[in-house]
Structures are given as structure tokens and as C-alpha cells.
Short mmCIF file of C-alpha atoms in Angstrom, two decimals:
data_model
loop_
_atom_site.label_atom_id
_atom_site.label_comp_id
_atom_site.label_asym_id
_atom_site.label_seq_id
_atom_site.Cartn_x
_atom_site.Cartn_y
_atom_site.Cartn_z
CA UNK A 1 -16.33 14.72 1.87
CA UNK A 2 -12.74 13.46 1.68
CA UNK A 3 -11.01 13.23 5.04
CA UNK A 4 -7.34 14.05 5.60
CA UNK A 5 -6.55 10.35 5.93
CA UNK A 6 -7.81 9.57 2.43
CA UNK A 7 -7.28 12.88 0.63
CA UNK A 8 -3.51 12.71 0.46
CA UNK A 9 -3.46 9.15 -0.90
CA UNK A 10 -6.20 9.51 -3.49
CA UNK A 11 -4.87 12.82 -4.77
CA UNK A 12 -1.48 11.23 -5.33
CA UNK A 13 -3.08 8.34 -7.19
CA UNK A 14 -5.36 10.65 -9.15
CA UNK A 15 -2.60 12.96 -10.32
CA UNK A 16 -0.46 10.15 -11.64
CA UNK A 17 -3.42 8.30 -13.15
CA UNK A 18 -4.52 11.31 -15.17
CA UNK A 19 -0.95 12.00 -16.27
CA UNK A 20 -0.50 8.45 -17.53
CA UNK A 21 -3.88 8.46 -19.25
CA UNK A 22 -3.15 11.74 -21.00
CA UNK A 23 0.02 10.21 -22.37
CA UNK A 24 -1.76 7.04 -23.42
CA UNK A 25 -4.51 8.92 -25.20
CA UNK A 26 -2.18 11.40 -26.88
CA UNK A 27 0.60 9.19 -28.22
CA UNK A 28 1.72 5.62 -28.82
CA UNK A 29 4.71 5.80 -26.48
CA UNK A 30 4.77 3.77 -23.28
CA UNK A 31 5.43 5.44 -19.95
CA UNK A 32 8.71 4.20 -18.55
CA UNK A 33 10.06 4.81 -15.06
CA UNK A 34 12.56 3.13 -12.81
CA UNK A 35 12.44 5.40 -9.79
CA UNK A 36 14.83 4.83 -6.96
CA UNK A 37 13.48 5.21 -3.39
CA UNK A 38 15.25 7.85 -0.75
CA UNK A 39 7.40 -15.39 -3.32
CA UNK A 40 7.60 -18.48 -2.77
CA UNK A 41 4.85 -20.23 -0.68
CA UNK A 42 5.85 -21.59 2.71
CA UNK A 43 4.33 -24.68 4.25
CA UNK A 44 4.65 -23.25 7.76
CA UNK A 45 5.87 -20.14 9.53
CA UNK A 46 9.44 -20.06 10.78
CA UNK A 47 10.87 -17.71 13.37
CA UNK A 48 14.16 -15.88 12.81
CA UNK A 49 17.06 -16.71 15.11
CA UNK A 50 17.10 -14.73 18.33
CA UNK A 51 20.43 -13.15 17.36
CA UNK A 52 19.43 -12.33 13.76
CA UNK A 53 20.88 -9.03 12.56
CA UNK A 54 18.68 -6.53 10.74
CA UNK A 55 19.31 -5.36 7.19
CA UNK A 56 20.27 -1.74 6.66
CA UNK A 57 18.22 0.77 4.65
CA UNK A 58 20.70 0.40 1.78
CA UNK A 59 20.36 -3.38 1.79
CA UNK A 60 16.56 -3.12 1.80
CA UNK A 61 16.58 -0.57 -1.02
CA UNK A 62 18.38 -3.11 -3.19
CA UNK A 63 15.58 -5.61 -2.49
CA UNK A 64 12.68 -3.31 -3.43
CA UNK A 65 10.62 -4.09 -6.51
CA UNK A 66 11.73 -2.10 -9.54
CA UNK A 67 10.19 -1.21 -12.90
CA UNK A 68 11.64 -4.33 -14.53
CA UNK A 69 9.79 -6.49 -11.99
CA UNK A 70 6.40 -4.91 -12.70
CA UNK A 71 5.93 -4.07 -16.40
CA UNK A 72 2.19 -3.47 -15.95
CA UNK A 73 2.82 -0.87 -13.25
CA UNK A 74 4.62 2.43 -12.94
CA UNK A 75 7.17 2.22 -10.13
CA UNK A 76 8.05 5.55 -8.57
CA UNK A 77 9.22 7.41 -5.50
CA UNK A 78 6.50 7.29 -2.83
CA UNK A 79 5.75 10.95 -2.18
CA UNK A 80 2.44 10.11 -0.49
CA UNK A 81 4.28 8.02 2.08
CA UNK A 82 6.73 10.82 2.84
CA UNK A 83 3.84 13.23 3.40
CA UNK A 84 1.96 10.73 5.55
CA UNK A 85 4.94 9.91 7.73
CA UNK A 86 5.27 13.59 8.61
CA UNK A 87 1.72 13.81 9.96
CA UNK A 88 0.44 12.90 13.40
CA UNK A 89 -2.11 10.11 13.64
CA UNK A 90 -4.11 9.49 16.80
CA UNK A 91 -6.48 6.59 17.39
CA UNK A 92 -9.22 6.20 19.98
CA UNK A 93 -8.26 2.56 20.68
CA UNK A 94 -4.74 1.63 21.80
CA UNK A 95 -5.22 -1.92 20.50
CA UNK A 96 -5.47 -0.55 16.96
CA UNK A 97 -2.03 1.09 16.92
CA UNK A 98 -0.41 -1.43 14.51
CA UNK A 99 -3.19 -0.96 11.96
CA UNK A 100 -2.95 2.82 12.28
CA UNK A 101 0.81 2.59 11.77
CA UNK A 102 0.19 1.00 8.38
CA UNK A 103 -2.46 3.60 7.51
CA UNK A 104 0.06 6.35 8.26
CA UNK A 105 2.68 4.77 5.97
CA UNK A 106 4.88 3.83 8.92
CA UNK A 107 6.73 0.57 9.44
CA UNK A 108 5.41 -1.73 12.14
CA UNK A 109 7.15 -1.82 15.51
CA UNK A 110 10.71 -0.45 15.73
CA UNK A 111 12.75 -1.61 12.74
CA UNK A 112 16.45 -0.92 12.28
CA UNK A 113 16.25 -0.26 8.55
CA UNK A 114 13.43 0.73 6.18
CA UNK A 115 12.99 1.46 2.47
CA UNK A 116 9.96 2.18 0.31
CA UNK A 117 8.59 2.63 -3.19
CA UNK A 118 5.18 3.03 -4.85
CA UNK A 119 3.60 0.99 -7.66
CA UNK A 120 0.71 2.35 -9.71
CA UNK A 121 -1.33 0.25 -12.12
CA UNK A 122 -0.96 1.44 -15.69
CA UNK A 123 -4.31 2.44 -17.21
CA UNK A 124 -5.53 0.52 -20.21
CA UNK A 125 -4.50 2.30 -23.38
CA UNK A 126 -7.29 3.03 -25.89
CA UNK A 127 -6.93 1.71 -29.44
CA UNK A 128 -5.00 3.84 -31.94
CA UNK A 129 -8.25 4.57 -33.81
CA UNK A 130 -10.30 5.19 -30.67
CA UNK A 131 -12.93 7.91 -30.80
CA UNK A 132 -12.88 10.90 -28.48
CA UNK A 133 -15.67 9.27 -26.48
CA UNK A 134 -13.67 6.05 -26.11
CA UNK A 135 -10.64 8.01 -24.97
CA UNK A 136 -12.75 9.81 -22.38
CA UNK A 137 -14.09 6.45 -21.17
CA UNK A 138 -10.49 5.28 -20.78
CA UNK A 139 -9.72 8.31 -18.64
CA UNK A 140 -12.73 7.63 -16.44
CA UNK A 141 -11.75 3.98 -16.14
CA UNK A 142 -8.26 5.02 -15.13
CA UNK A 143 -9.58 6.52 -11.93
CA UNK A 144 -10.36 3.02 -10.66
CA UNK A 145 -6.74 1.89 -10.74
CA UNK A 146 -4.96 1.06 -7.50
CA UNK A 147 -1.85 2.72 -6.09
CA UNK A 148 0.27 0.65 -3.69
CA UNK A 149 2.87 1.84 -1.22
CA UNK A 150 5.51 -0.80 -0.48
CA UNK A 151 7.59 -0.59 2.71
CA UNK A 152 10.37 -3.02 3.60
CA UNK A 153 11.50 -3.05 7.23
CA UNK A 154 14.07 -5.21 8.97
CA UNK A 155 14.53 -5.97 12.65
CA UNK A 156 17.10 -7.34 15.03
CA UNK A 157 16.32 -10.64 16.74
CA UNK A 158 12.64 -11.53 16.78
CA UNK A 159 11.42 -7.98 16.14
CA UNK A 160 9.76 -8.82 12.83
CA UNK A 161 7.97 -11.82 14.29
CA UNK A 162 6.73 -9.75 17.23
CA UNK A 163 5.57 -6.86 15.02
CA UNK A 164 3.68 -9.27 12.76
CA UNK A 165 2.00 -10.94 15.73
CA UNK A 166 0.96 -7.56 17.16
CA UNK A 167 -0.65 -6.59 13.84
CA UNK A 168 -2.49 -9.88 13.59
CA UNK A 169 -3.90 -9.38 17.08
CA UNK A 170 -4.89 -5.79 16.26
CA UNK A 171 -6.87 -6.75 13.16
CA UNK A 172 -9.02 -9.00 15.33
CA UNK A 173 -9.33 -6.58 18.24
CA UNK A 174 -10.34 -3.75 15.89
CA UNK A 175 -12.72 -5.69 13.66
CA UNK A 176 -15.64 -3.51 14.80
CA UNK A 177 -13.81 -0.35 13.81
CA UNK A 178 -12.19 2.67 15.45
CA UNK A 179 -11.65 6.37 14.89
CA UNK A 180 -8.37 7.89 13.69
CA UNK A 181 -7.63 11.61 13.78
CA UNK A 182 -5.26 13.21 11.28
CA UNK A 183 -4.49 16.94 11.41
CA UNK A 184 -7.34 17.35 13.87
CA UNK A 185 -9.84 15.76 11.49
CA UNK A 186 -11.43 12.49 12.66
CA UNK A 187 -12.24 9.62 10.33
CA UNK A 188 -14.39 6.67 11.30
CA UNK A 189 -13.05 3.30 10.24
CA UNK A 190 -16.18 1.17 10.16
CA UNK A 191 -14.50 -2.20 10.19
CA UNK A 192 -11.31 -4.18 9.71
CA UNK A 193 -11.96 -7.38 7.75
CA UNK A 194 -9.93 -10.23 6.21
CA UNK A 195 -9.09 -9.98 2.50
CA UNK A 196 -8.25 -12.77 0.07
CA UNK A 197 -5.59 -14.97 1.74
CA UNK A 198 -1.99 -14.48 0.65
CA UNK A 199 0.59 -17.29 0.70
CA UNK A 200 4.10 -15.88 0.73
CA UNK A 201 7.21 -15.71 2.89
CA UNK A 202 7.15 -17.42 6.28
CA UNK A 203 3.74 -15.94 7.11
CA UNK A 204 1.39 -13.40 5.57
CA UNK A 205 -1.67 -11.40 6.56
CA UNK A 206 -4.17 -9.65 4.29
CA UNK A 207 -7.00 -7.38 5.42
CA UNK A 208 -8.94 -4.26 4.45
CA UNK A 209 -10.37 -1.25 6.23
CA UNK A 210 -13.65 0.43 5.29
CA UNK A 211 -13.71 4.16 5.99
CA UNK A 212 -16.77 6.36 6.37
CA UNK A 213 -16.05 9.53 4.38
CA UNK A 214 -19.42 11.06 5.29
CA UNK A 215 -22.20 12.05 2.92
CA UNK A 216 -22.65 8.36 2.09
CA UNK A 217 -19.15 7.91 0.65
CA UNK A 218 -16.98 4.95 1.61
CA UNK A 219 -13.37 4.06 0.91
CA UNK A 220 -11.91 0.56 1.11
CA UNK A 221 -8.15 0.31 1.57
CA UNK A 222 -6.22 -2.94 1.18
CA UNK A 223 -3.29 -4.08 3.32
CA UNK A 224 -0.93 -7.04 3.02
CA UNK A 225 2.04 -7.81 5.26
CA UNK A 226 4.52 -10.60 4.48
CA UNK A 227 7.23 -11.74 6.88
CA UNK A 228 10.36 -13.46 5.64
CA UNK A 229 12.82 -14.11 8.45
CA UNK A 230 13.47 -10.80 10.17
CA UNK A 231 12.15 -8.66 7.29
CA UNK A 232 8.60 -7.42 6.78
CA UNK A 233 7.13 -6.29 3.46
CA UNK A 234 4.07 -4.08 3.98
CA UNK A 235 1.66 -3.10 1.20
CA UNK A 236 -0.93 -0.29 1.49
CA UNK A 237 -3.28 0.10 -1.49
CA UNK A 238 -5.75 2.90 -2.24
CA UNK A 239 -7.90 3.86 -5.22
CA UNK A 240 -9.41 7.17 -6.27
CA UNK A 241 -12.61 5.28 -7.11
CA UNK A 242 -13.03 4.31 -3.47
CA UNK A 243 -12.33 0.58 -3.52
CA UNK A 244 -8.76 -0.61 -3.94
CA UNK A 245 -7.95 -4.07 -5.25
CA UNK A 246 -5.46 -6.35 -3.57
CA UNK A 247 -2.14 -5.79 -5.40
CA UNK A 248 -1.38 -9.45 -6.06
CA UNK A 249 1.31 -8.90 -8.75
CA UNK A 250 3.12 -6.39 -6.53
CA UNK A 251 2.98 -8.68 -3.49
CA UNK A 252 4.21 -11.68 -5.47
CA UNK A 253 7.08 -9.78 -7.08
CA UNK A 254 8.23 -8.24 -3.79
CA UNK A 255 7.90 -11.49 -1.85
CA UNK A 256 10.11 -13.20 -4.46
CA UNK A 257 12.80 -10.55 -4.06
CA UNK A 258 13.02 -10.90 -0.27
CA UNK A 259 13.23 -14.66 -0.58
#
């Protein structure tokens, strides 16, 4: 059984995956998109100046990763994020609020400006002389690709630093899991665990959540948050297959663009 929390994200990924695969299997043309939305390692973390001024939504939009930055991905408007932001999420543990904010496609804390985009892995194209069976295998394999929502948010003063610290605390406090309710439907998050470390910006945090979808099904979502000065770059990855991979190329490209 797919819960409301997962259904929206995986359906979005599934629809685009199948569309891209149909194109790959039916012709030799590459899918091209450069949708417009509505780094370097640091030795130690640095805090933004207390009087730092936040970037506007327009300024952040200009800093978002674009198709040219990610040739192995399809970059597009993030419709899943728009749908998620319109829904009401309720958690049974107040300490888990920052994690739930990311799960609901919302920026952490109270930013002044935000901007977002989505990046979907391009499925591997079958050979020109591939058999029907090989093309079908490619379609099946395409369902394991990962879709990543990217949200940039900027804060006045030390807002970004404080939002990052709150998330870091929440991932520890909620390690044993929690329950989140979306549209009246509860989903049990079994655990919050560290993912492969990420070195980018002034500080970075990577973790995953394992959801119990009932009937023995699980779903593992990946999250990465990078802080550079008073700007946060948040990444939320999901896969139709149930286990998303950490979007390293997306994180690296976006971290480079924010400095």
C-alpha cells in the first residue's frame, strides 16, 4: 500500500521515467529540457554575519541548477513540490518538525526567499539494435531511477545557520522514528539514519528516512542539506523502486553554483 506521503512523489517520478524511456526506446533523439522554476569543500564551518541580508526569490532562481549543469539528468519544474507544499503534514513528535518540513517539500525555518527545481536521472538508452525484450528490460530498469527536488532558501542574519542546526538536532532526536499524517493518512517512519557524508559549502548534512508502507513494503528517501553563508540548498530524493540513491552529481553541481 502506498501512503499519501510517498504516492505523490513516486507517481511524479514514475510518469516522467516512463515518458523518457518510451522516447529512448522509440527513437534516437535525446530528451532535452531546460525548465525554469516559478561545491567546493570547506575545511570548517563558517557563520554568516549577523547583519547578512537574504537573497530574493529571483536571485535564488538564477542560482538553481539548470539542464546545462546536469547533462545526465532531466531538469524540470517541480510539480511534486508544489502539490506537497499545499498539503498539511502533522507529526506525532514536535522534535521532528524540521525533518517533516523537508519531507513536505518546504524550506527549513522561515526564509526570506525560496526557489526550486527538480532533477530526474535519465534512464539508460537501449542499443539501436536492441530486441523487444531488451527494451522492456530498459523500461523496468528505468523505474529504479531517482528523482530529486532541489530547494534553495535564503535567510536574514543567522537564520540559515539556526535552521541547519535545528535540522541536525532533529535527525538525532528522531533516529528511532516517528509518525507523520498527510491528508488524514498516517505513515510510520521507522528510522532516520545518516547517509554517505557530503563535503560541500560551509557545512552539510546527509541522512535518509525509512518508511513503512505496510504489507511489507518499505521506501527509503534521501536528504541532503548544504549551507553556504546564509543560503541553504536542500535535496529530497525519491525512487519508484523504493530506495532512492544519494544524488551526488546534483548536490555537487548545486553546491558549486551557490559558492
